[in-house]
């Protein structure tokens, strides 16, 4: 079941990234959209927690959850800014390498046993994620230093986020409490960003944010379940294949055709998932 949960997370994160992609250049604030999705997700988790009965909060859960929320929002913001400084075809595959950080931590720090075939599957999935997103373009311009700075910040933010989620799983922190603290911390961080940026608020940002928030709740709930019951070193690369959903979604919305190397990437990604189950 944890493989299925990881794949549900992959699809939810992919759908959210598609929404961010198709709304780019439409004059909508990504900070505001993220704020609304964090706010809606927070309300959903609070409502769910009240129905099933909330566990008591402690300082560790509050701090760890808030840090995860801030890292996630910061990673998304830095990724958006990196797209403005350099080509998405290079930026996306580079940032997707953040998965290596939690994978190595799961193997080295948390001493997860991974077979040789599973390592092959993990490497195949990571390589597939890079290949699927890559779109060669020799005429792109890169504002190198700001671009690399944003890329590195995104990699570190999203990579450390994965490690902290594994930490919370190992400490058996209640996932509902963790998600409530995560969404609350992220919402506060985004509100501060909004005040500093002074962007205009729009009704459409609320509607899109609500949709993203619903997918986020399902995605992160599945994420925690997968980490609690499965092998984190395999969960992380499966989740990183959310780029596959984005690429297929682009084909659907923009009538794009997959290039041959992308087809190979999709097939190899599925092979990688199979190898991790052997």
PDB file of C-alpha atoms in Angstrom:
ATOM      1  CA  UNK A   1       0.000   0.000   0.000  1.00  0.00           C
ATOM      2  CA  UNK A   2       2.844   2.424   0.681  1.00  0.00           C
ATOM      3  CA  UNK A   3       3.908   2.270  -2.979  1.00  0.00           C
ATOM      4  CA  UNK A   4       0.342   3.255  -3.937  1.00  0.00           C
ATOM      5  CA  UNK A   5       0.423   6.070  -1.359  1.00  0.00           C
ATOM      6  CA  UNK A   6       3.720   7.351  -2.799  1.00  0.00           C
ATOM      7  CA  UNK A   7       2.203   7.306  -6.295  1.00  0.00           C
ATOM      8  CA  UNK A   8      -0.886   9.197  -5.041  1.00  0.00           C
ATOM      9  CA  UNK A   9       1.510  11.834  -3.670  1.00  0.00           C
ATOM     10  CA  UNK A  10       3.293  11.907  -7.024  1.00  0.00           C
ATOM     11  CA  UNK A  11       0.018  12.565  -8.873  1.00  0.00           C
ATOM     12  CA  UNK A  12      -1.205  15.207  -6.394  1.00  0.00           C
ATOM     13  CA  UNK A  13       2.084  17.122  -6.474  1.00  0.00           C
ATOM     14  CA  UNK A  14       2.159  16.806 -10.268  1.00  0.00           C
ATOM     15  CA  UNK A  15      -1.368  18.200 -10.637  1.00  0.00           C
ATOM     16  CA  UNK A  16      -0.484  21.149  -8.405  1.00  0.00           C
ATOM     17  CA  UNK A  17       2.626  21.859 -10.470  1.00  0.00           C
ATOM     18  CA  UNK A  18       0.504  21.747 -13.648  1.00  0.00           C
ATOM     19  CA  UNK A  19      -1.793  24.387 -12.153  1.00  0.00           C
ATOM     20  CA  UNK A  20       1.218  26.574 -11.314  1.00  0.00           C
ATOM     21  CA  UNK A  21       2.541  26.049 -14.838  1.00  0.00           C
ATOM     22  CA  UNK A  22      -0.664  26.893 -16.740  1.00  0.00           C
ATOM     23  CA  UNK A  23      -1.242  29.996 -14.587  1.00  0.00           C
ATOM     24  CA  UNK A  24       2.283  31.364 -15.059  1.00  0.00           C
ATOM     25  CA  UNK A  25       2.349  34.618 -16.998  1.00  0.00           C
ATOM     26  CA  UNK A  26      -1.341  35.250 -16.194  1.00  0.00           C
ATOM     27  CA  UNK A  27      -0.622  38.041 -13.698  1.00  0.00           C
ATOM     28  CA  UNK A  28      -1.374  35.843 -10.686  1.00  0.00           C
ATOM     29  CA  UNK A  29       0.840  35.908  -7.620  1.00  0.00           C
ATOM     30  CA  UNK A  30       2.402  32.535  -6.807  1.00  0.00           C
ATOM     31  CA  UNK A  31       2.882  33.747  -3.227  1.00  0.00           C
ATOM     32  CA  UNK A  32      -0.839  34.506  -2.896  1.00  0.00           C
ATOM     33  CA  UNK A  33      -1.862  31.230  -4.532  1.00  0.00           C
ATOM     34  CA  UNK A  34       0.389  29.342  -2.139  1.00  0.00           C
ATOM     35  CA  UNK A  35      -0.952  31.340   0.815  1.00  0.00           C
ATOM     36  CA  UNK A  36      -4.545  30.458  -0.060  1.00  0.00           C
ATOM     37  CA  UNK A  37      -3.708  26.793  -0.616  1.00  0.00           C
ATOM     38  CA  UNK A  38      -1.907  26.673   2.742  1.00  0.00           C
ATOM     39  CA  UNK A  39      -4.818  28.435   4.434  1.00  0.00           C
ATOM     40  CA  UNK A  40      -7.461  26.139   2.879  1.00  0.00           C
ATOM     41  CA  UNK A  41      -5.344  23.055   3.633  1.00  0.00           C
ATOM     42  CA  UNK A  42      -4.922  24.251   7.245  1.00  0.00           C
ATOM     43  CA  UNK A  43      -8.701  24.634   7.661  1.00  0.00           C
ATOM     44  CA  UNK A  44      -9.299  21.184   6.113  1.00  0.00           C
ATOM     45  CA  UNK A  45      -6.775  19.520   8.437  1.00  0.00           C
ATOM     46  CA  UNK A  46      -8.151  21.360  11.487  1.00  0.00           C
ATOM     47  CA  UNK A  47     -11.682  20.215  10.572  1.00  0.00           C
ATOM     48  CA  UNK A  48     -10.512  16.639  10.043  1.00  0.00           C
ATOM     49  CA  UNK A  49      -8.558  16.715  13.296  1.00  0.00           C
ATOM     50  CA  UNK A  50     -11.588  17.915  15.261  1.00  0.00           C
ATOM     51  CA  UNK A  51     -13.731  15.113  13.805  1.00  0.00           C
ATOM     52  CA  UNK A  52     -11.278  12.309  14.649  1.00  0.00           C
ATOM     53  CA  UNK A  53      -9.934  13.982  17.795  1.00  0.00           C
ATOM     54  CA  UNK A  54      -6.694  15.947  17.842  1.00  0.00           C
ATOM     55  CA  UNK A  55      -3.692  14.603  19.734  1.00  0.00           C
ATOM     56  CA  UNK A  56      -1.977  17.020  22.097  1.00  0.00           C
ATOM     57  CA  UNK A  57       0.567  19.331  20.502  1.00  0.00           C
ATOM     58  CA  UNK A  58       4.117  19.648  21.804  1.00  0.00           C
ATOM     59  CA  UNK A  59       6.908  22.097  21.053  1.00  0.00           C
ATOM     60  CA  UNK A  60       8.808  19.634  18.843  1.00  0.00           C
ATOM     61  CA  UNK A  61       5.784  19.037  16.584  1.00  0.00           C
ATOM     62  CA  UNK A  62       5.049  22.764  16.295  1.00  0.00           C
ATOM     63  CA  UNK A  63       8.653  23.717  15.478  1.00  0.00           C
ATOM     64  CA  UNK A  64       9.317  20.784  13.136  1.00  0.00           C
ATOM     65  CA  UNK A  65       6.002  21.242  11.300  1.00  0.00           C
ATOM     66  CA  UNK A  66       6.517  24.992  10.891  1.00  0.00           C
ATOM     67  CA  UNK A  67      10.049  24.473   9.535  1.00  0.00           C
ATOM     68  CA  UNK A  68       8.786  21.906   7.005  1.00  0.00           C
ATOM     69  CA  UNK A  69       6.072  24.330   5.882  1.00  0.00           C
ATOM     70  CA  UNK A  70       8.537  27.205   5.496  1.00  0.00           C
ATOM     71  CA  UNK A  71      11.033  25.010   3.620  1.00  0.00           C
ATOM     72  CA  UNK A  72       8.334  23.858   1.206  1.00  0.00           C
ATOM     73  CA  UNK A  73       7.090  27.377   0.451  1.00  0.00           C
ATOM     74  CA  UNK A  74      10.625  28.727   0.183  1.00  0.00           C
ATOM     75  CA  UNK A  75      11.611  25.905  -2.164  1.00  0.00           C
ATOM     76  CA  UNK A  76       8.663  26.695  -4.434  1.00  0.00           C
ATOM     77  CA  UNK A  77       9.386  30.448  -4.372  1.00  0.00           C
ATOM     78  CA  UNK A  78      13.084  29.935  -5.146  1.00  0.00           C
ATOM     79  CA  UNK A  79      12.191  27.555  -7.982  1.00  0.00           C
ATOM     80  CA  UNK A  80       9.848  30.168  -9.499  1.00  0.00           C
ATOM     81  CA  UNK A  81      12.589  32.811  -9.281  1.00  0.00           C
ATOM     82  CA  UNK A  82      15.118  30.399 -10.806  1.00  0.00           C
ATOM     83  CA  UNK A  83      12.796  29.971 -13.811  1.00  0.00           C
ATOM     84  CA  UNK A  84      12.975  33.745 -14.313  1.00  0.00           C
ATOM     85  CA  UNK A  85      16.793  33.706 -14.400  1.00  0.00           C
ATOM     86  CA  UNK A  86      17.442  30.588 -16.486  1.00  0.00           C
ATOM     87  CA  UNK A  87      15.813  27.979 -18.736  1.00  0.00           C
ATOM     88  CA  UNK A  88      13.218  25.652 -17.246  1.00  0.00           C
ATOM     89  CA  UNK A  89      14.698  22.831 -19.319  1.00  0.00           C
ATOM     90  CA  UNK A  90      17.838  22.907 -17.175  1.00  0.00           C
ATOM     91  CA  UNK A  91      16.395  24.331 -13.961  1.00  0.00           C
ATOM     92  CA  UNK A  92      13.769  21.604 -13.405  1.00  0.00           C
ATOM     93  CA  UNK A  93      16.143  18.622 -13.737  1.00  0.00           C
ATOM     94  CA  UNK A  94      18.713  20.325 -11.504  1.00  0.00           C
ATOM     95  CA  UNK A  95      16.208  21.080  -8.739  1.00  0.00           C
ATOM     96  CA  UNK A  96      14.807  17.539  -8.960  1.00  0.00           C
ATOM     97  CA  UNK A  97      18.201  16.292  -7.740  1.00  0.00           C
ATOM     98  CA  UNK A  98      17.133  17.467  -4.250  1.00  0.00           C
ATOM     99  CA  UNK A  99      15.738  13.933  -3.861  1.00  0.00           C
ATOM    100  CA  UNK A 100      19.298  12.646  -3.444  1.00  0.00           C
ATOM    101  CA  UNK A 101      19.542  14.395  -0.039  1.00  0.00           C
ATOM    102  CA  UNK A 102      16.689  12.507   1.715  1.00  0.00           C
ATOM    103  CA  UNK A 103      17.576   9.264  -0.103  1.00  0.00           C
ATOM    104  CA  UNK A 104      21.151   9.350   1.210  1.00  0.00           C
ATOM    105  CA  UNK A 105      19.958  10.367   4.678  1.00  0.00           C
ATOM    106  CA  UNK A 106      17.524   7.429   4.760  1.00  0.00           C
ATOM    107  CA  UNK A 107      20.297   5.020   3.827  1.00  0.00           C
ATOM    108  CA  UNK A 108      23.171   6.518   5.852  1.00  0.00           C
ATOM    109  CA  UNK A 109      21.497   8.153   8.868  1.00  0.00           C
ATOM    110  CA  UNK A 110      18.407   5.984   9.321  1.00  0.00           C
ATOM    111  CA  UNK A 111      20.176   2.794   8.161  1.00  0.00           C
ATOM    112  CA  UNK A 112      17.495   1.580   5.765  1.00  0.00           C
ATOM    113  CA  UNK A 113      18.477  -1.638   4.012  1.00  0.00           C
ATOM    114  CA  UNK A 114      18.306  -1.300   0.244  1.00  0.00           C
ATOM    115  CA  UNK A 115      19.114  -4.151  -2.131  1.00  0.00           C
ATOM    116  CA  UNK A 116      21.267  -3.724  -5.236  1.00  0.00           C
ATOM    117  CA  UNK A 117      18.219  -4.030  -7.520  1.00  0.00           C
ATOM    118  CA  UNK A 118      16.401  -1.368  -5.496  1.00  0.00           C
ATOM    119  CA  UNK A 119      19.417   0.957  -5.824  1.00  0.00           C
ATOM    120  CA  UNK A 120      19.307   0.382  -9.576  1.00  0.00           C
ATOM    121  CA  UNK A 121      15.585   1.241  -9.544  1.00  0.00           C
ATOM    122  CA  UNK A 122      16.225   4.423  -7.524  1.00  0.00           C
ATOM    123  CA  UNK A 123      18.977   5.567  -9.909  1.00  0.00           C
ATOM    124  CA  UNK A 124      16.787   4.775 -12.944  1.00  0.00           C
ATOM    125  CA  UNK A 125      13.892   6.814 -11.498  1.00  0.00           C
ATOM    126  CA  UNK A 126      16.124   9.819 -10.723  1.00  0.00           C
ATOM    127  CA  UNK A 127      17.670   9.698 -14.192  1.00  0.00           C
ATOM    128  CA  UNK A 128      14.192   9.367 -15.730  1.00  0.00           C
ATOM    129  CA  UNK A 129      12.976  12.444 -13.824  1.00  0.00           C
ATOM    130  CA  UNK A 130      15.847  14.484 -15.297  1.00  0.00           C
ATOM    131  CA  UNK A 131      15.353  13.133 -18.844  1.00  0.00           C
ATOM    132  CA  UNK A 132      11.563  13.644 -18.856  1.00  0.00           C
ATOM    133  CA  UNK A 133      11.900  17.340 -17.948  1.00  0.00           C
ATOM    134  CA  UNK A 134      14.851  18.179 -20.190  1.00  0.00           C
ATOM    135  CA  UNK A 135      14.130  20.221 -23.312  1.00  0.00           C
ATOM    136  CA  UNK A 136      17.338  21.014 -25.248  1.00  0.00           C
ATOM    137  CA  UNK A 137      17.760  24.615 -26.325  1.00  0.00           C
ATOM    138  CA  UNK A 138      21.144  26.000 -27.329  1.00  0.00           C
ATOM    139  CA  UNK A 139      19.974  29.636 -27.575  1.00  0.00           C
ATOM    140  CA  UNK A 140      18.948  30.226 -23.973  1.00  0.00           C
ATOM    141  CA  UNK A 141      20.375  33.040 -21.878  1.00  0.00           C
ATOM    142  CA  UNK A 142      21.245  32.475 -18.226  1.00  0.00           C
ATOM    143  CA  UNK A 143      21.790  35.137 -15.588  1.00  0.00           C
ATOM    144  CA  UNK A 144      24.207  32.637 -14.088  1.00  0.00           C
ATOM    145  CA  UNK A 145      24.983  33.751 -10.510  1.00  0.00           C
ATOM    146  CA  UNK A 146      21.393  34.673  -9.459  1.00  0.00           C
ATOM    147  CA  UNK A 147      20.086  31.588 -11.284  1.00  0.00           C
ATOM    148  CA  UNK A 148      22.504  29.178  -9.591  1.00  0.00           C
ATOM    149  CA  UNK A 149      21.873  30.860  -6.221  1.00  0.00           C
ATOM    150  CA  UNK A 150      18.107  30.269  -6.573  1.00  0.00           C
ATOM    151  CA  UNK A 151      18.626  26.703  -7.810  1.00  0.00           C
ATOM    152  CA  UNK A 152      20.866  25.836  -4.850  1.00  0.00           C
ATOM    153  CA  UNK A 153      18.414  27.381  -2.357  1.00  0.00           C
ATOM    154  CA  UNK A 154      15.564  25.360  -3.882  1.00  0.00           C
ATOM    155  CA  UNK A 155      17.607  22.130  -3.793  1.00  0.00           C
ATOM    156  CA  UNK A 156      18.597  22.634  -0.151  1.00  0.00           C
ATOM    157  CA  UNK A 157      15.080  23.678   0.958  1.00  0.00           C
ATOM    158  CA  UNK A 158      13.286  20.769  -0.713  1.00  0.00           C
ATOM    159  CA  UNK A 159      16.023  18.260   0.168  1.00  0.00           C
ATOM    160  CA  UNK A 160      16.094  19.153   3.870  1.00  0.00           C
ATOM    161  CA  UNK A 161      12.277  19.080   3.867  1.00  0.00           C
ATOM    162  CA  UNK A 162      12.398  15.412   2.862  1.00  0.00           C
ATOM    163  CA  UNK A 163      14.886  14.631   5.630  1.00  0.00           C
ATOM    164  CA  UNK A 164      12.715  16.356   8.268  1.00  0.00           C
ATOM    165  CA  UNK A 165       9.646  14.454   7.110  1.00  0.00           C
ATOM    166  CA  UNK A 166      11.555  11.205   7.598  1.00  0.00           C
ATOM    167  CA  UNK A 167      12.655  12.458  11.045  1.00  0.00           C
ATOM    168  CA  UNK A 168       9.026  13.161  12.018  1.00  0.00           C
ATOM    169  CA  UNK A 169       8.075   9.678  10.826  1.00  0.00           C
ATOM    170  CA  UNK A 170      10.845   8.067  12.911  1.00  0.00           C
ATOM    171  CA  UNK A 171       9.791  10.076  15.968  1.00  0.00           C
ATOM    172  CA  UNK A 172       6.194   8.819  15.445  1.00  0.00           C
ATOM    173  CA  UNK A 173       4.816  12.363  15.433  1.00  0.00           C
ATOM    174  CA  UNK A 174       1.084  12.420  14.735  1.00  0.00           C
ATOM    175  CA  UNK A 175       0.756  13.180  10.996  1.00  0.00           C
ATOM    176  CA  UNK A 176      -2.406  15.307  11.420  1.00  0.00           C
ATOM    177  CA  UNK A 177      -0.705  17.495  14.029  1.00  0.00           C
ATOM    178  CA  UNK A 178       2.382  17.698  11.826  1.00  0.00           C
ATOM    179  CA  UNK A 179       0.346  18.804   8.809  1.00  0.00           C
ATOM    180  CA  UNK A 180      -1.546  21.411  10.828  1.00  0.00           C
ATOM    181  CA  UNK A 181       1.731  22.919  12.043  1.00  0.00           C
ATOM    182  CA  UNK A 182       3.218  22.674   8.540  1.00  0.00           C
ATOM    183  CA  UNK A 183       0.350  24.537   6.892  1.00  0.00           C
ATOM    184  CA  UNK A 184       0.165  27.113   9.697  1.00  0.00           C
ATOM    185  CA  UNK A 185       3.921  27.807   9.536  1.00  0.00           C
ATOM    186  CA  UNK A 186       3.854  28.046   5.737  1.00  0.00           C
ATOM    187  CA  UNK A 187       0.824  30.379   5.770  1.00  0.00           C
ATOM    188  CA  UNK A 188       2.515  32.775   8.217  1.00  0.00           C
ATOM    189  CA  UNK A 189       5.727  32.750   6.135  1.00  0.00           C
ATOM    190  CA  UNK A 190       3.774  33.455   2.939  1.00  0.00           C
ATOM    191  CA  UNK A 191       1.798  36.279   4.570  1.00  0.00           C
ATOM    192  CA  UNK A 192       5.082  37.931   5.559  1.00  0.00           C
ATOM    193  CA  UNK A 193       6.313  37.536   1.961  1.00  0.00           C
ATOM    194  CA  UNK A 194       3.099  39.062   0.649  1.00  0.00           C
ATOM    195  CA  UNK A 195       3.411  42.086   2.927  1.00  0.00           C
ATOM    196  CA  UNK A 196       6.994  42.635   1.760  1.00  0.00           C
ATOM    197  CA  UNK A 197       6.140  42.200  -1.950  1.00  0.00           C
ATOM    198  CA  UNK A 198       2.935  44.325  -1.777  1.00  0.00           C
ATOM    199  CA  UNK A 199       1.267  42.433  -4.634  1.00  0.00           C
ATOM    200  CA  UNK A 200      -2.398  42.944  -5.506  1.00  0.00           C
ATOM    201  CA  UNK A 201      -4.797  40.275  -4.234  1.00  0.00           C
ATOM    202  CA  UNK A 202      -7.149  38.648  -6.769  1.00  0.00           C
ATOM    203  CA  UNK A 203     -10.246  36.466  -6.386  1.00  0.00           C
ATOM    204  CA  UNK A 204      -8.917  33.908  -8.889  1.00  0.00           C
ATOM    205  CA  UNK A 205      -5.911  33.269  -6.618  1.00  0.00           C
ATOM    206  CA  UNK A 206      -8.334  32.147  -3.889  1.00  0.00           C
ATOM    207  CA  UNK A 207     -10.172  29.721  -6.210  1.00  0.00           C
ATOM    208  CA  UNK A 208      -6.985  28.174  -7.560  1.00  0.00           C
ATOM    209  CA  UNK A 209      -5.418  28.123  -4.107  1.00  0.00           C
ATOM    210  CA  UNK A 210      -8.421  26.195  -2.758  1.00  0.00           C
ATOM    211  CA  UNK A 211      -8.050  23.546  -5.489  1.00  0.00           C
ATOM    212  CA  UNK A 212      -4.303  23.235  -4.857  1.00  0.00           C
ATOM    213  CA  UNK A 213      -4.948  23.039  -1.113  1.00  0.00           C
ATOM    214  CA  UNK A 214      -7.268  20.038  -1.516  1.00  0.00           C
ATOM    215  CA  UNK A 215      -4.707  18.153  -3.621  1.00  0.00           C
ATOM    216  CA  UNK A 216      -1.980  19.142  -1.157  1.00  0.00           C
ATOM    217  CA  UNK A 217      -3.859  17.651   1.815  1.00  0.00           C
ATOM    218  CA  UNK A 218      -4.348  14.339  -0.019  1.00  0.00           C
ATOM    219  CA  UNK A 219      -0.752  14.391  -1.302  1.00  0.00           C
ATOM    220  CA  UNK A 220       0.957  15.099   2.009  1.00  0.00           C
ATOM    221  CA  UNK A 221      -1.326  12.732   3.966  1.00  0.00           C
ATOM    222  CA  UNK A 222      -0.332   9.976   1.531  1.00  0.00           C
ATOM    223  CA  UNK A 223       3.299  11.096   1.808  1.00  0.00           C
ATOM    224  CA  UNK A 224       3.343  10.627   5.578  1.00  0.00           C
ATOM    225  CA  UNK A 225       1.582   7.265   5.293  1.00  0.00           C
ATOM    226  CA  UNK A 226       4.160   6.090   2.737  1.00  0.00           C
ATOM    227  CA  UNK A 227       7.060   7.206   4.950  1.00  0.00           C
ATOM    228  CA  UNK A 228       5.505   5.639   8.065  1.00  0.00           C
ATOM    229  CA  UNK A 229       4.884   2.244   6.482  1.00  0.00           C
ATOM    230  CA  UNK A 230       7.350   1.988   3.596  1.00  0.00           C
ATOM    231  CA  UNK A 231      10.972   2.470   2.585  1.00  0.00           C
ATOM    232  CA  UNK A 232      11.797   6.187   2.445  1.00  0.00           C
ATOM    233  CA  UNK A 233      14.683   5.666   0.018  1.00  0.00           C
ATOM    234  CA  UNK A 234      12.137   4.352  -2.498  1.00  0.00           C
ATOM    235  CA  UNK A 235       9.292   6.738  -1.594  1.00  0.00           C
ATOM    236  CA  UNK A 236      11.352   9.876  -2.337  1.00  0.00           C
ATOM    237  CA  UNK A 237      12.287   9.039  -5.954  1.00  0.00           C
ATOM    238  CA  UNK A 238       8.709   7.943  -6.712  1.00  0.00           C
ATOM    239  CA  UNK A 239       7.439  11.307  -5.471  1.00  0.00           C
ATOM    240  CA  UNK A 240      10.081  13.069  -7.581  1.00  0.00           C
ATOM    241  CA  UNK A 241       8.387  11.571 -10.658  1.00  0.00           C
ATOM    242  CA  UNK A 242       5.633  14.184 -10.250  1.00  0.00           C
ATOM    243  CA  UNK A 243       7.434  15.794 -13.212  1.00  0.00           C
ATOM    244  CA  UNK A 244       6.057  12.912 -15.296  1.00  0.00           C
ATOM    245  CA  UNK A 245       2.522  14.091 -14.464  1.00  0.00           C
ATOM    246  CA  UNK A 246       3.473  17.651 -15.446  1.00  0.00           C
ATOM    247  CA  UNK A 247       4.873  16.543 -18.803  1.00  0.00           C
ATOM    248  CA  UNK A 248       1.832  14.379 -19.603  1.00  0.00           C
ATOM    249  CA  UNK A 249      -0.444  17.200 -18.440  1.00  0.00           C
ATOM    250  CA  UNK A 250       1.327  19.607 -20.796  1.00  0.00           C
ATOM    251  CA  UNK A 251       0.670  17.183 -23.644  1.00  0.00           C
ATOM    252  CA  UNK A 252      -3.012  17.201 -22.711  1.00  0.00           C
ATOM    253  CA  UNK A 253      -3.470  20.961 -22.220  1.00  0.00           C
ATOM    254  CA  UNK A 254      -1.074  22.306 -24.841  1.00  0.00           C
ATOM    255  CA  UNK A 255      -1.407  19.443 -27.358  1.00  0.00           C
ATOM    256  CA  UNK A 256       2.342  18.894 -27.110  1.00  0.00           C
ATOM    257  CA  UNK A 257       3.831  15.628 -28.336  1.00  0.00           C
ATOM    258  CA  UNK A 258       6.287  13.642 -26.277  1.00  0.00           C
ATOM    259  CA  UNK A 259       9.749  13.503 -27.778  1.00  0.00           C
ATOM    260  CA  UNK A 260      11.312  10.071 -28.188  1.00  0.00           C
ATOM    261  CA  UNK A 261      13.733  10.547 -25.266  1.00  0.00           C
ATOM    262  CA  UNK A 262      10.793  11.567 -23.057  1.00  0.00           C
ATOM    263  CA  UNK A 263       8.932   8.379 -24.012  1.00  0.00           C
ATOM    264  CA  UNK A 264      12.061   6.443 -23.057  1.00  0.00           C
ATOM    265  CA  UNK A 265      12.144   8.403 -19.775  1.00  0.00           C
ATOM    266  CA  UNK A 266       8.516   7.532 -18.970  1.00  0.00           C
ATOM    267  CA  UNK A 267       9.114   3.823 -19.703  1.00  0.00           C
ATOM    268  CA  UNK A 268      12.348   3.751 -17.680  1.00  0.00           C
ATOM    269  CA  UNK A 269      10.580   5.471 -14.761  1.00  0.00           C
ATOM    270  CA  UNK A 270       7.996   2.673 -14.689  1.00  0.00           C
ATOM    271  CA  UNK A 271      10.807   0.109 -14.903  1.00  0.00           C
ATOM    272  CA  UNK A 272      12.498   1.831 -11.951  1.00  0.00           C
ATOM    273  CA  UNK A 273       9.332   1.540  -9.850  1.00  0.00           C
ATOM    274  CA  UNK A 274       9.076  -2.173 -10.703  1.00  0.00           C
ATOM    275  CA  UNK A 275      12.738  -2.749  -9.752  1.00  0.00           C
ATOM    276  CA  UNK A 276      12.198  -1.193  -6.310  1.00  0.00           C
ATOM    277  CA  UNK A 277       9.495  -3.794  -5.627  1.00  0.00           C
ATOM    278  CA  UNK A 278      11.670  -6.816  -6.490  1.00  0.00           C
TER     279      UNK A 278
END
